[in-house]
Amino acid sequence: MNDEIRRNLALFPIGIVQKLTDLTARQIRYYEQHMLVCPARTEGNQRLFSFNDVERLLEIKRLIEQGLNIAGIKTVLGTAKTSSELLPLTEKEQAKMVKEVKKDLSDRELRDLLKKEILHKPGRTGVHSNTFNAGDLSRFFH
DNA sequence: CTTCTGACA
DNA sequence: TGTCAGGA
C-alpha cells in the first residue's frame, strides 16, 4: 500500500504514544488543545495517533527541550491538520488498511519509529535541514 | 485495566 | 505539569 497513507492511519492509543515519545498523557493532551497535534478519535472518543502524529510530537518535544513555548512552536511548525484532511479515505477503506498494518506493527514499525527518533537527536542533514536553529527563536519565546 | 475531561491543596 | 475525581 501507499506509504503516505500508511503514515497517516490512526493506529495507536495515547498509552503507546507516551512510551514512544517519553511525553506524559497530560502533555500530549495539552499540545492537542493548542492545535499542535490533531489525532483521530474512536467512536468512544479515544484518541488514535498515526505515525505522522507521533513524529510531530517528537518535533514538539525537541522544540520544548530547546526552550520554546506554545507560541514559539506554532511559529516553527504551524498548527496541525486533521488526519481526515490528510487521509481522504472512507472508514471502510481505512479499517481495512489498519488491519493490514496491525499484523506486522508490534515489531518492525515500532523499531522504525525508534530509529527515526534517534534521527532527531543530532542535527539532520536531509530535506528538513531547514529546521533553522530554533535555539535563536527560544530567545524570543521562552 | 485504559482513557477522557475538568479542575487545582 | 502533576495529579485526583468521576464517568465511559
Tab-separated table of N, CA and C (backbone and C1' of nucleotides) in Angstrom:
chain	number	residue	atom	x	y	z
A	1	MET	N	0.821	-1.224	0.000
A	1	MET	CA	0.000	0.000	0.000
A	1	MET	C	0.849	1.266	0.000
A	2	ASN	N	0.235	2.360	-0.334
A	2	ASN	CA	0.930	3.646	-0.359
A	2	ASN	C	1.488	4.002	1.012
A	3	ASP	N	2.749	4.393	1.044
A	3	ASP	CA	3.391	4.715	2.324
A	3	ASP	C	2.825	5.984	2.939
A	4	GLU	N	2.438	6.900	2.106
A	4	GLU	CA	1.872	8.172	2.579
A	4	GLU	C	0.621	7.871	3.399
A	5	ILE	N	-0.184	6.972	2.879
A	5	ILE	CA	-1.414	6.586	3.575
A	5	ILE	C	-1.086	5.873	4.868
A	6	ARG	N	-0.147	4.950	4.779
A	6	ARG	CA	0.228	4.168	5.960
A	6	ARG	C	0.646	5.062	7.122
A	7	ARG	N	1.396	6.101	6.823
A	7	ARG	CA	1.857	7.016	7.870
A	7	ARG	C	0.739	7.827	8.494
A	8	ASN	N	-0.389	7.944	7.811
A	8	ASN	CA	-1.498	8.737	8.354
A	8	ASN	C	-2.638	7.921	8.944
A	9	LEU	N	-2.488	6.619	8.963
A	9	LEU	CA	-3.537	5.782	9.541
A	9	LEU	C	-3.572	5.939	11.055
A	10	ALA	N	-4.790	6.062	11.607
A	10	ALA	CA	-4.956	6.186	13.060
A	10	ALA	C	-4.742	4.817	13.674
A	11	LEU	N	-3.623	4.619	14.340
A	11	LEU	CA	-3.297	3.323	14.909
A	11	LEU	C	-3.165	3.178	16.411
A	12	PHE	N	-2.390	4.018	17.058
A	12	PHE	CA	-2.158	3.795	18.488
A	12	PHE	C	-2.790	4.747	19.485
A	13	PRO	N	-3.206	4.198	20.630
A	13	PRO	CA	-3.830	4.973	21.697
A	13	PRO	C	-2.754	5.756	22.442
A	14	ILE	N	-3.176	6.669	23.262
A	14	ILE	CA	-2.250	7.548	23.961
A	14	ILE	C	-1.203	6.828	24.810
A	15	GLY	N	-1.575	5.682	25.338
A	15	GLY	CA	-0.627	4.936	26.172
A	15	GLY	C	0.626	4.542	25.412
A	16	ILE	N	0.434	4.059	24.181
A	16	ILE	CA	1.560	3.663	23.348
A	16	ILE	C	2.381	4.891	22.986
A	17	VAL	N	1.691	5.954	22.663
A	17	VAL	CA	2.371	7.180	22.266
A	17	VAL	C	3.236	7.745	23.388
A	18	GLN	N	2.771	7.540	24.625
A	18	GLN	CA	3.549	8.027	25.763
A	18	GLN	C	4.913	7.358	25.763
A	19	LYS	N	4.910	6.047	25.597
A	19	LYS	CA	6.159	5.296	25.598
A	19	LYS	C	7.034	5.644	24.398
A	20	LEU	N	6.389	5.848	23.261
A	20	LEU	CA	7.116	6.169	22.044
A	20	LEU	C	7.788	7.542	22.091
A	21	THR	N	7.160	8.473	22.797
A	21	THR	CA	7.695	9.839	22.813
A	21	THR	C	8.291	10.284	24.146
A	22	ASP	N	8.036	9.516	25.211
A	22	ASP	CA	8.506	9.911	26.546
A	22	ASP	C	7.823	11.176	27.006
A	23	LEU	N	6.602	11.395	26.493
A	23	LEU	CA	5.850	12.568	26.914
A	23	LEU	C	4.754	12.020	27.822
A	24	THR	N	4.210	12.835	28.728
A	24	THR	CA	3.129	12.363	29.598
A	24	THR	C	1.807	12.561	28.862
A	25	ALA	N	0.774	11.854	29.294
A	25	ALA	CA	-0.543	11.983	28.663
A	25	ALA	C	-0.998	13.427	28.799
A	26	ARG	N	-0.667	14.015	29.921
A	26	ARG	CA	-1.042	15.401	30.196
A	26	ARG	C	-0.466	16.335	29.125
A	27	GLN	N	0.805	16.145	28.833
A	27	GLN	CA	1.465	16.979	27.826
A	27	GLN	C	0.857	16.778	26.444
A	28	ILE	N	0.664	15.527	26.076
A	28	ILE	CA	0.112	15.216	24.762
A	28	ILE	C	-1.264	15.861	24.586
A	29	ARG	N	-2.107	15.763	25.619
A	29	ARG	CA	-3.451	16.363	25.540
A	29	ARG	C	-3.354	17.878	25.498
A	30	TYR	N	-2.409	18.394	26.238
A	30	TYR	CA	-2.213	19.841	26.284
A	30	TYR	C	-1.805	20.366	24.919
A	31	TYR	N	-0.890	19.674	24.265
A	31	TYR	CA	-0.450	20.102	22.935
A	31	TYR	C	-1.598	20.009	21.943
A	32	GLU	N	-2.476	19.052	22.158
A	32	GLU	CA	-3.615	18.918	21.253
A	32	GLU	C	-4.565	20.096	21.445
A	33	GLN	N	-4.756	20.506	22.695
A	33	GLN	CA	-5.631	21.643	22.966
A	33	GLN	C	-5.154	22.875	22.208
A	34	HIS	N	-3.834	22.969	22.071
A	34	HIS	CA	-3.270	24.129	21.382
A	34	HIS	C	-3.052	23.857	19.902
A	35	MET	N	-3.713	22.843	19.370
A	35	MET	CA	-3.674	22.513	17.952
A	35	MET	C	-2.295	22.224	17.373
A	36	LEU	N	-1.429	21.707	18.234
A	36	LEU	CA	-0.092	21.356	17.764
A	36	LEU	C	-0.133	19.953	17.162
A	37	VAL	N	-1.126	19.179	17.573
A	37	VAL	CA	-1.342	17.844	17.007
A	37	VAL	C	-2.851	17.652	16.937
A	38	CYS	N	-3.301	16.787	16.048
A	38	CYS	CA	-4.745	16.584	15.901
A	38	CYS	C	-5.029	15.127	15.592
A	39	PRO	N	-4.906	14.259	16.612
A	39	PRO	CA	-5.141	12.824	16.437
A	39	PRO	C	-6.602	12.508	16.133
A	40	ALA	N	-6.835	11.369	15.483
A	40	ALA	CA	-8.203	10.959	15.163
A	40	ALA	C	-8.843	10.459	16.458
A	41	ARG	N	-10.143	10.188	16.419
A	41	ARG	CA	-10.858	9.689	17.606
A	41	ARG	C	-11.674	8.458	17.251
A	42	THR	N	-11.863	7.615	18.237
A	42	THR	CA	-12.679	6.417	18.027
A	42	THR	C	-14.110	6.828	18.340
A	43	GLU	N	-15.037	5.917	18.167
A	43	GLU	CA	-16.423	6.240	18.468
A	43	GLU	C	-16.571	6.559	19.941
A	44	GLY	N	-15.735	5.953	20.740
A	44	GLY	CA	-15.791	6.192	22.177
A	44	GLY	C	-14.969	7.394	22.609
A	45	ASN	N	-14.606	8.220	21.651
A	45	ASN	CA	-13.846	9.443	21.912
A	45	ASN	C	-12.390	9.217	22.349
A	46	GLN	N	-11.878	8.029	22.070
A	46	GLN	CA	-10.497	7.724	22.445
A	46	GLN	C	-9.606	8.236	21.317
A	47	ARG	N	-8.475	8.825	21.700
A	47	ARG	CA	-7.545	9.330	20.680
A	47	ARG	C	-6.813	8.172	19.986
A	48	LEU	N	-6.606	8.319	18.697
A	48	LEU	CA	-5.830	7.335	17.950
A	48	LEU	C	-4.816	8.102	17.097
A	49	PHE	N	-3.537	7.884	17.397
A	49	PHE	CA	-2.484	8.597	16.678
A	49	PHE	C	-1.898	7.827	15.505
A	50	SER	N	-1.422	8.566	14.531
A	50	SER	CA	-0.809	7.973	13.343
A	50	SER	C	0.703	8.137	13.498
A	51	PHE	N	1.454	7.526	12.597
A	51	PHE	CA	2.908	7.649	12.672
A	51	PHE	C	3.283	9.123	12.533
A	52	ASN	N	2.583	9.810	11.644
A	52	ASN	CA	2.881	11.238	11.462
A	52	ASN	C	2.592	12.024	12.730
A	53	ASP	N	1.527	11.644	13.425
A	53	ASP	CA	1.189	12.340	14.674
A	53	ASP	C	2.323	12.160	15.682
A	54	VAL	N	2.816	10.934	15.766
A	54	VAL	CA	3.890	10.641	16.715
A	54	VAL	C	5.163	11.411	16.362
A	55	GLU	N	5.478	11.444	15.099
A	55	GLU	CA	6.676	12.175	14.678
A	55	GLU	C	6.514	13.654	14.967
A	56	ARG	N	5.300	14.107	14.787
A	56	ARG	CA	5.007	15.515	15.046
A	56	ARG	C	5.249	15.800	16.540
A	57	LEU	N	4.831	14.884	17.384
A	57	LEU	CA	5.017	15.052	18.827
A	57	LEU	C	6.500	15.070	19.171
A	58	LEU	N	7.285	14.297	18.425
A	58	LEU	CA	8.720	14.279	18.687
A	58	LEU	C	9.333	15.624	18.308
A	59	GLU	N	8.797	16.251	17.261
A	59	GLU	CA	9.286	17.562	16.840
A	59	GLU	C	8.986	18.545	17.969
A	60	ILE	N	7.746	18.470	18.460
A	60	ILE	CA	7.304	19.350	19.532
A	60	ILE	C	8.180	19.159	20.764
A	61	LYS	N	8.437	17.904	21.089
A	61	LYS	CA	9.246	17.600	22.268
A	61	LYS	C	10.629	18.233	22.133
A	62	ARG	N	11.179	18.107	20.929
A	62	ARG	CA	12.503	18.658	20.669
A	62	ARG	C	12.500	20.179	20.866
A	63	LEU	N	11.473	20.827	20.359
A	63	LEU	CA	11.359	22.282	20.481
A	63	LEU	C	11.180	22.706	21.937
A	64	ILE	N	10.388	21.931	22.677
A	64	ILE	CA	10.157	22.242	24.087
A	64	ILE	C	11.482	22.170	24.832
A	65	GLU	N	12.254	21.139	24.522
A	65	GLU	CA	13.554	20.962	25.191
A	65	GLU	C	14.500	22.104	24.868
A	66	GLN	N	14.234	22.737	23.731
A	66	GLN	CA	15.092	23.867	23.349
A	66	GLN	C	14.592	25.161	23.966
A	67	GLY	N	13.575	25.035	24.797
A	67	GLY	CA	13.071	26.216	25.484
A	67	GLY	C	11.948	26.992	24.852
A	68	LEU	N	11.353	26.473	23.781
A	68	LEU	CA	10.265	27.208	23.144
A	68	LEU	C	8.954	26.971	23.873
A	69	ASN	N	8.064	27.950	23.841
A	69	ASN	CA	6.740	27.797	24.449
A	69	ASN	C	5.783	27.473	23.303
A	70	ILE	N	4.478	27.360	23.611
A	70	ILE	CA	3.500	27.008	22.585
A	70	ILE	C	3.543	27.972	21.392
A	71	ALA	N	3.582	29.251	21.679
A	71	ALA	CA	3.607	30.246	20.599
A	71	ALA	C	4.818	30.037	19.697
A	72	GLY	N	5.944	29.775	20.309
A	72	GLY	CA	7.162	29.577	19.534
A	72	GLY	C	7.057	28.349	18.644
A	73	ILE	N	6.498	27.286	19.187
A	73	ILE	CA	6.355	26.048	18.419
A	73	ILE	C	5.396	26.249	17.250
A	74	LYS	N	4.363	27.022	17.490
A	74	LYS	CA	3.404	27.287	16.403
A	74	LYS	C	4.095	28.049	15.290
A	75	THR	N	4.969	28.942	15.679
A	75	THR	CA	5.700	29.727	14.682
A	75	THR	C	6.565	28.830	13.809
A	76	VAL	N	7.141	27.823	14.433
A	76	VAL	CA	8.012	26.906	13.696
A	76	VAL	C	7.263	25.819	12.925
A	77	LEU	N	6.336	25.146	13.593
A	77	LEU	CA	5.608	24.048	12.956
A	77	LEU	C	4.261	24.411	12.362
A	78	GLY	N	3.656	25.457	12.882
A	78	GLY	CA	2.323	25.809	12.409
A	78	GLY	C	1.327	24.915	13.111
A	79	THR	N	0.027	25.126	12.884
A	79	THR	CA	-0.982	24.276	13.521
A	79	THR	C	-1.152	22.985	12.738
A	80	ALA	N	-1.571	21.932	13.424
A	80	ALA	CA	-1.710	20.611	12.812
A	80	ALA	C	-2.966	20.463	11.965
A	81	LYS	N	-2.844	19.638	10.936
A	81	LYS	CA	-4.011	19.352	10.092
A	81	LYS	C	-4.661	18.085	10.618
A	82	THR	N	-5.973	17.990	10.465
A	82	THR	CA	-6.671	16.797	10.933
A	82	THR	C	-6.291	15.603	10.068
A	83	SER	N	-6.288	14.439	10.675
A	83	SER	CA	-5.919	13.235	9.949
A	83	SER	C	-6.846	12.992	8.762
A	84	SER	N	-8.089	13.418	8.879
A	84	SER	CA	-9.046	13.210	7.787
A	84	SER	C	-8.700	14.060	6.566
A	85	GLU	N	-8.028	15.202	6.833
A	85	GLU	CA	-7.628	16.057	5.720
A	85	GLU	C	-6.493	15.393	4.954
A	86	LEU	N	-5.650	14.674	5.709
A	86	LEU	CA	-4.512	14.012	5.102
A	86	LEU	C	-4.860	12.622	4.589
A	87	LEU	N	-6.014	12.126	5.011
A	87	LEU	CA	-6.414	10.782	4.617
A	87	LEU	C	-7.814	10.747	4.028
A	88	PRO	N	-7.977	11.084	2.762
A	88	PRO	CA	-9.294	11.110	2.102
A	88	PRO	C	-9.794	9.713	1.778
A	89	LEU	N	-9.955	8.892	2.801
A	89	LEU	CA	-10.444	7.531	2.576
A	89	LEU	C	-11.728	7.283	3.348
A	90	THR	N	-12.538	6.358	2.856
A	90	THR	CA	-13.761	6.033	3.578
A	90	THR	C	-13.367	5.243	4.816
A	91	GLU	N	-14.252	5.194	5.790
A	91	GLU	CA	-13.935	4.482	7.026
A	91	GLU	C	-13.668	3.009	6.755
A	92	LYS	N	-14.398	2.478	5.787
A	92	LYS	CA	-14.231	1.067	5.454
A	92	LYS	C	-12.839	0.828	4.865
A	93	GLU	N	-12.425	1.717	3.999
A	93	GLU	CA	-11.100	1.584	3.382
A	93	GLU	C	-10.015	1.660	4.447
A	94	GLN	N	-10.199	2.601	5.377
A	94	GLN	CA	-9.209	2.775	6.447
A	94	GLN	C	-9.146	1.536	7.329
A	95	ALA	N	-10.305	1.083	7.763
A	95	ALA	CA	-10.366	-0.086	8.638
A	95	ALA	C	-9.634	-1.260	8.005
A	96	LYS	N	-9.791	-1.405	6.724
A	96	LYS	CA	-9.149	-2.500	6.005
A	96	LYS	C	-7.627	-2.364	6.078
A	97	MET	N	-7.134	-1.161	5.829
A	97	MET	CA	-5.691	-0.924	5.852
A	97	MET	C	-5.111	-1.032	7.256
A	98	VAL	N	-5.916	-0.604	8.240
A	98	VAL	CA	-5.449	-0.695	9.623
A	98	VAL	C	-5.184	-2.146	9.983
A	99	LYS	N	-6.074	-3.031	9.544
A	99	LYS	CA	-5.883	-4.458	9.815
A	99	LYS	C	-4.578	-4.925	9.187
A	100	GLU	N	-4.405	-4.541	7.949
A	100	GLU	CA	-3.214	-4.924	7.202
A	100	GLU	C	-1.939	-4.525	7.946
A	101	VAL	N	-1.946	-3.289	8.404
A	101	VAL	CA	-0.774	-2.761	9.113
A	101	VAL	C	-0.566	-3.376	10.486
A	102	LYS	N	-1.663	-3.575	11.206
A	102	LYS	CA	-1.544	-4.104	12.567
A	102	LYS	C	-0.968	-5.512	12.665
A	103	LYS	N	-1.024	-6.235	11.553
A	103	LYS	CA	-0.459	-7.581	11.569
A	103	LYS	C	1.029	-7.546	11.928
A	104	ASP	N	1.758	-6.672	11.236
A	104	ASP	CA	3.199	-6.591	11.481
A	104	ASP	C	3.617	-5.263	12.068
A	105	LEU	N	2.799	-4.757	13.004
A	105	LEU	CA	3.114	-3.460	13.603
A	105	LEU	C	4.048	-3.567	14.800
A	106	SER	N	3.681	-4.377	15.772
A	106	SER	CA	4.458	-4.513	17.005
A	106	SER	C	5.964	-4.460	16.803
A	107	ASP	N	6.457	-5.332	15.974
A	107	ASP	CA	7.894	-5.411	15.770
A	107	ASP	C	8.498	-4.355	14.851
A	108	ARG	N	8.378	-4.597	13.583
A	108	ARG	CA	9.012	-3.728	12.590
A	108	ARG	C	8.723	-2.239	12.705
A	109	GLU	N	7.446	-1.891	12.778
A	109	GLU	CA	7.092	-0.477	12.833
A	109	GLU	C	7.586	0.232	14.080
A	110	LEU	N	7.539	-0.484	15.180
A	110	LEU	CA	7.982	0.131	16.426
A	110	LEU	C	9.464	0.465	16.324
A	111	ARG	N	10.207	-0.460	15.731
A	111	ARG	CA	11.645	-0.216	15.595
A	111	ARG	C	11.882	0.936	14.627
A	112	ASP	N	10.997	1.036	13.636
A	112	ASP	CA	11.111	2.121	12.669
A	112	ASP	C	11.053	3.460	13.375
A	113	LEU	N	10.095	3.576	14.270
A	113	LEU	CA	9.927	4.825	14.994
A	113	LEU	C	11.123	5.138	15.861
A	114	LEU	N	11.586	4.142	16.578
A	114	LEU	CA	12.721	4.374	17.466
A	114	LEU	C	13.942	4.814	16.669
A	115	LYS	N	14.050	4.268	15.460
A	115	LYS	CA	15.167	4.643	14.605
A	115	LYS	C	15.062	6.121	14.227
A	116	LYS	N	13.847	6.507	13.856
A	116	LYS	CA	13.614	7.895	13.453
A	116	LYS	C	13.813	8.848	14.619
A	117	GLU	N	13.484	8.346	15.796
A	117	GLU	CA	13.627	9.184	16.990
A	117	GLU	C	15.087	9.545	17.173
A	118	ILE	N	15.955	8.576	16.920
A	118	ILE	CA	17.382	8.822	17.038
A	118	ILE	C	17.809	9.824	15.982
A	119	LEU	N	17.121	9.767	14.842
A	119	LEU	CA	17.438	10.668	13.736
A	119	LEU	C	17.167	12.112	14.114
A	120	HIS	N	16.359	12.307	15.155
A	120	HIS	CA	16.001	13.661	15.559
A	120	HIS	C	16.989	14.271	16.531
A	121	LYS	N	17.687	13.421	17.257
A	121	LYS	CA	18.644	13.921	18.242
A	121	LYS	C	19.688	14.863	17.652
A	122	PRO	N	20.594	14.373	16.800
A	122	PRO	CA	21.615	15.231	16.218
A	122	PRO	C	21.030	16.085	15.109
A	123	GLY	N	21.739	17.120	14.668
A	123	GLY	CA	21.230	17.969	13.608
A	123	GLY	C	21.142	17.171	12.324
A	124	ARG	N	19.973	17.197	11.694
A	124	ARG	CA	19.787	16.429	10.481
A	124	ARG	C	20.411	17.110	9.269
A	125	THR	N	20.543	16.373	8.216
A	125	THR	CA	21.163	16.923	7.017
A	125	THR	C	20.197	16.948	5.838
A	126	GLY	N	19.249	16.044	5.814
A	126	GLY	CA	18.310	15.911	4.716
A	126	GLY	C	17.459	17.122	4.382
A	127	VAL	N	16.316	16.847	3.754
A	127	VAL	CA	15.425	17.914	3.307
A	127	VAL	C	14.934	18.792	4.452
A	128	HIS	N	14.981	18.253	5.666
A	128	HIS	CA	14.483	19.031	6.797
A	128	HIS	C	15.548	19.884	7.465
A	129	SER	N	16.711	19.941	6.861
A	129	SER	CA	17.796	20.704	7.488
A	129	SER	C	17.433	22.179	7.612
A	130	ASN	N	16.295	22.542	6.967
A	130	ASN	CA	15.886	23.950	7.064
A	130	ASN	C	15.217	24.250	8.386
A	131	THR	N	15.139	23.261	9.273
A	131	THR	CA	14.562	23.495	10.597
A	131	THR	C	15.590	24.348	11.326
A	132	PHE	N	15.723	25.563	10.808
A	132	PHE	CA	16.705	26.503	11.348
A	132	PHE	C	16.784	26.462	12.859
A	133	ASN	N	17.982	26.676	13.380
A	133	ASN	CA	18.175	26.589	14.823
A	133	ASN	C	17.127	27.331	15.630
A	134	ALA	N	16.195	26.560	16.165
A	134	ALA	CA	15.143	27.145	16.980
A	134	ALA	C	15.759	27.741	18.242
A	135	GLY	N	17.026	27.478	18.469
A	135	GLY	CA	17.709	27.998	19.634
A	135	GLY	C	17.683	29.514	19.612
A	136	ASP	N	17.765	30.049	18.397
A	136	ASP	CA	17.738	31.502	18.265
A	136	ASP	C	16.360	32.017	18.618
A	137	LEU	N	15.343	31.278	18.208
A	137	LEU	CA	13.976	31.692	18.470
A	137	LEU	C	13.615	31.568	19.940
A	138	SER	N	14.229	30.601	20.610
A	138	SER	CA	13.905	30.394	22.019
A	138	SER	C	14.140	31.676	22.807
A	139	ARG	N	15.040	32.492	22.287
A	139	ARG	CA	15.365	33.762	22.960
A	139	ARG	C	14.135	34.666	22.977
A	140	PHE	N	13.299	34.547	21.933
A	140	PHE	CA	12.117	35.390	21.828
A	140	PHE	C	10.870	34.820	22.483
A	141	PHE	N	10.804	33.501	22.533
A	141	PHE	CA	9.588	32.888	23.068
A	141	PHE	C	9.658	32.319	24.475
A	142	HIS	N	10.863	32.089	24.964
A	142	HIS	CA	10.965	31.484	26.281
A	142	HIS	C	10.498	32.477	27.333
B	1	DC	P	-5.793	-2.950	37.400
B	1	DC	O5'	-6.477	-3.539	36.031
B	1	DC	C5'	-5.683	-4.199	35.093
B	1	DC	C4'	-5.747	-3.604	33.727
B	1	DC	C3'	-5.093	-2.224	33.665
B	1	DC	O3'	-4.422	-2.057	32.433
B	1	DC	C1'	-7.360	-2.059	33.030
B	2	DT	P	-3.448	-0.818	32.178
B	2	DT	O5'	-4.324	0.113	31.205
B	2	DT	C5'	-4.638	-0.354	29.903
B	2	DT	C4'	-5.415	0.704	29.163
B	2	DT	C3'	-4.757	2.092	29.167
B	2	DT	O3'	-4.766	2.590	27.834
B	2	DT	C1'	-7.008	2.242	29.897
B	3	DT	P	-4.071	3.999	27.572
B	3	DT	O5'	-5.330	4.962	27.474
B	3	DT	C5'	-6.391	4.618	26.612
B	3	DT	C4'	-7.494	5.656	26.708
B	3	DT	C3'	-6.987	7.101	26.753
B	3	DT	O3'	-7.657	7.861	25.761
B	3	DT	C1'	-8.532	6.697	28.509
B	4	DC	P	-7.587	9.458	25.791
B	4	DC	O5'	-8.869	9.886	26.619
B	4	DC	C5'	-10.155	9.481	26.193
B	4	DC	C4'	-11.172	10.487	26.683
B	4	DC	C3'	-10.554	11.878	26.723
B	4	DC	O3'	-11.371	12.900	26.233
B	4	DC	C1'	-11.278	11.203	28.914
B	5	DT	P	-10.777	14.389	26.166
B	5	DT	O5'	-11.552	15.157	27.324
B	5	DT	C5'	-12.965	15.028	27.416
B	5	DT	C4'	-13.468	15.773	28.624
B	5	DT	C3'	-12.883	17.180	28.764
B	5	DT	O3'	-13.934	18.098	29.053
B	5	DT	C1'	-12.420	15.918	30.721
B	6	DG	P	-13.651	19.678	29.189
B	6	DG	O5'	-13.555	19.856	30.769
B	6	DG	C5'	-14.566	19.303	31.590
B	6	DG	C4'	-14.241	19.577	33.052
B	6	DG	C3'	-13.666	20.976	33.302
B	6	DG	O3'	-14.252	21.508	34.487
B	6	DG	C1'	-12.166	19.341	34.108
B	7	DA	P	-13.895	22.988	34.951
B	7	DA	O5'	-12.963	22.722	36.213
B	7	DA	C5'	-13.406	21.809	37.209
B	7	DA	C4'	-12.311	21.650	38.265
B	7	DA	C3'	-11.635	22.966	38.646
B	7	DA	O3'	-11.401	22.966	40.047
B	7	DA	C1'	-10.023	21.406	37.939
B	8	DC	P	-11.268	24.332	40.849
B	8	DC	O5'	-9.941	24.115	41.691
B	8	DC	C5'	-9.798	22.953	42.492
B	8	DC	C4'	-8.340	22.798	42.885
B	8	DC	C3'	-7.650	24.138	43.174
B	8	DC	O3'	-6.716	23.938	44.243
B	8	DC	C1'	-6.486	22.991	41.489
B	9	DA	P	-6.973	24.838	45.626
B	9	DA	O5'	-6.678	23.866	46.846
B	9	DA	C5'	-7.277	22.581	46.878
B	9	DA	C4'	-6.580	21.710	47.928
B	9	DA	C3'	-6.479	22.377	49.296
B	9	DA	O3'	-6.546	21.373	50.318
B	9	DA	C1'	-4.294	21.971	48.460
C	1	DT	P	5.601	20.625	29.441
C	1	DT	O5'	5.317	19.833	30.816
C	1	DT	C5'	4.625	20.587	31.741
C	1	DT	C4'	4.703	19.896	33.056
C	1	DT	C3'	4.054	18.514	33.037
C	1	DT	O3'	4.782	17.631	33.879
C	1	DT	C1'	2.901	19.930	34.517
C	2	DG	P	4.247	16.064	34.070
C	2	DG	O5'	3.675	15.971	35.550
C	2	DG	C5'	4.452	16.489	36.617
C	2	DG	C4'	3.685	16.374	37.918
C	2	DG	C3'	2.998	15.021	38.077
C	2	DG	O3'	3.141	14.587	39.434
C	2	DG	C1'	1.377	16.777	38.135
C	3	DT	P	2.591	13.141	39.897
C	3	DT	O5'	1.072	13.433	40.261
C	3	DT	C5'	0.775	14.413	41.235
C	3	DT	C4'	-0.710	14.475	41.459
C	3	DT	C3'	-1.394	13.098	41.362
C	3	DT	O3'	-2.293	12.973	42.447
C	3	DT	C1'	-2.482	14.651	39.967
C	4	DC	P	-2.662	11.497	42.989
C	4	DC	O5'	-4.186	11.704	43.398
C	4	DC	C5'	-4.588	12.958	43.970
C	4	DC	C4'	-6.004	13.292	43.561
C	4	DC	C3'	-6.881	12.055	43.383
C	4	DC	O3'	-8.066	12.184	44.153
C	4	DC	C1'	-7.076	13.490	41.504
C	5	DA	P	-9.097	10.988	44.251
C	5	DA	O5'	-10.392	11.622	43.588
C	5	DA	C5'	-10.728	12.987	43.858
C	5	DA	C4'	-11.853	13.423	42.931
C	5	DA	C3'	-12.954	12.367	42.796
C	5	DA	O3'	-14.218	13.029	42.747
C	5	DA	C1'	-12.054	12.845	40.657
C	6	DG	P	-15.528	12.224	43.129
C	6	DG	O5'	-16.088	11.855	41.682
C	6	DG	C5'	-16.485	12.895	40.794
C	6	DG	C4'	-16.944	12.260	39.502
C	6	DG	C3'	-17.687	10.940	39.707
C	6	DG	O3'	-18.714	10.890	38.728
C	6	DG	C1'	-15.851	10.581	38.310
C	7	DG	P	-19.767	9.695	38.761
C	7	DG	O5'	-19.813	9.372	37.189
C	7	DG	C5'	-19.781	10.443	36.266
C	7	DG	C4'	-19.273	9.960	34.925
C	7	DG	C3'	-19.875	8.630	34.446
C	7	DG	O3'	-20.279	8.780	33.107
C	7	DG	C1'	-17.528	8.529	34.305
C	8	DA	P	-21.051	7.612	32.382
C	8	DA	O5'	-20.004	7.162	31.273
C	8	DA	C5'	-19.486	8.135	30.355
C	8	DA	C4'	-18.589	7.435	29.349
C	8	DA	C3'	-19.170	6.124	28.807
C	8	DA	O3'	-18.806	5.986	27.440
C	8	DA	C1'	-17.083	5.685	29.827
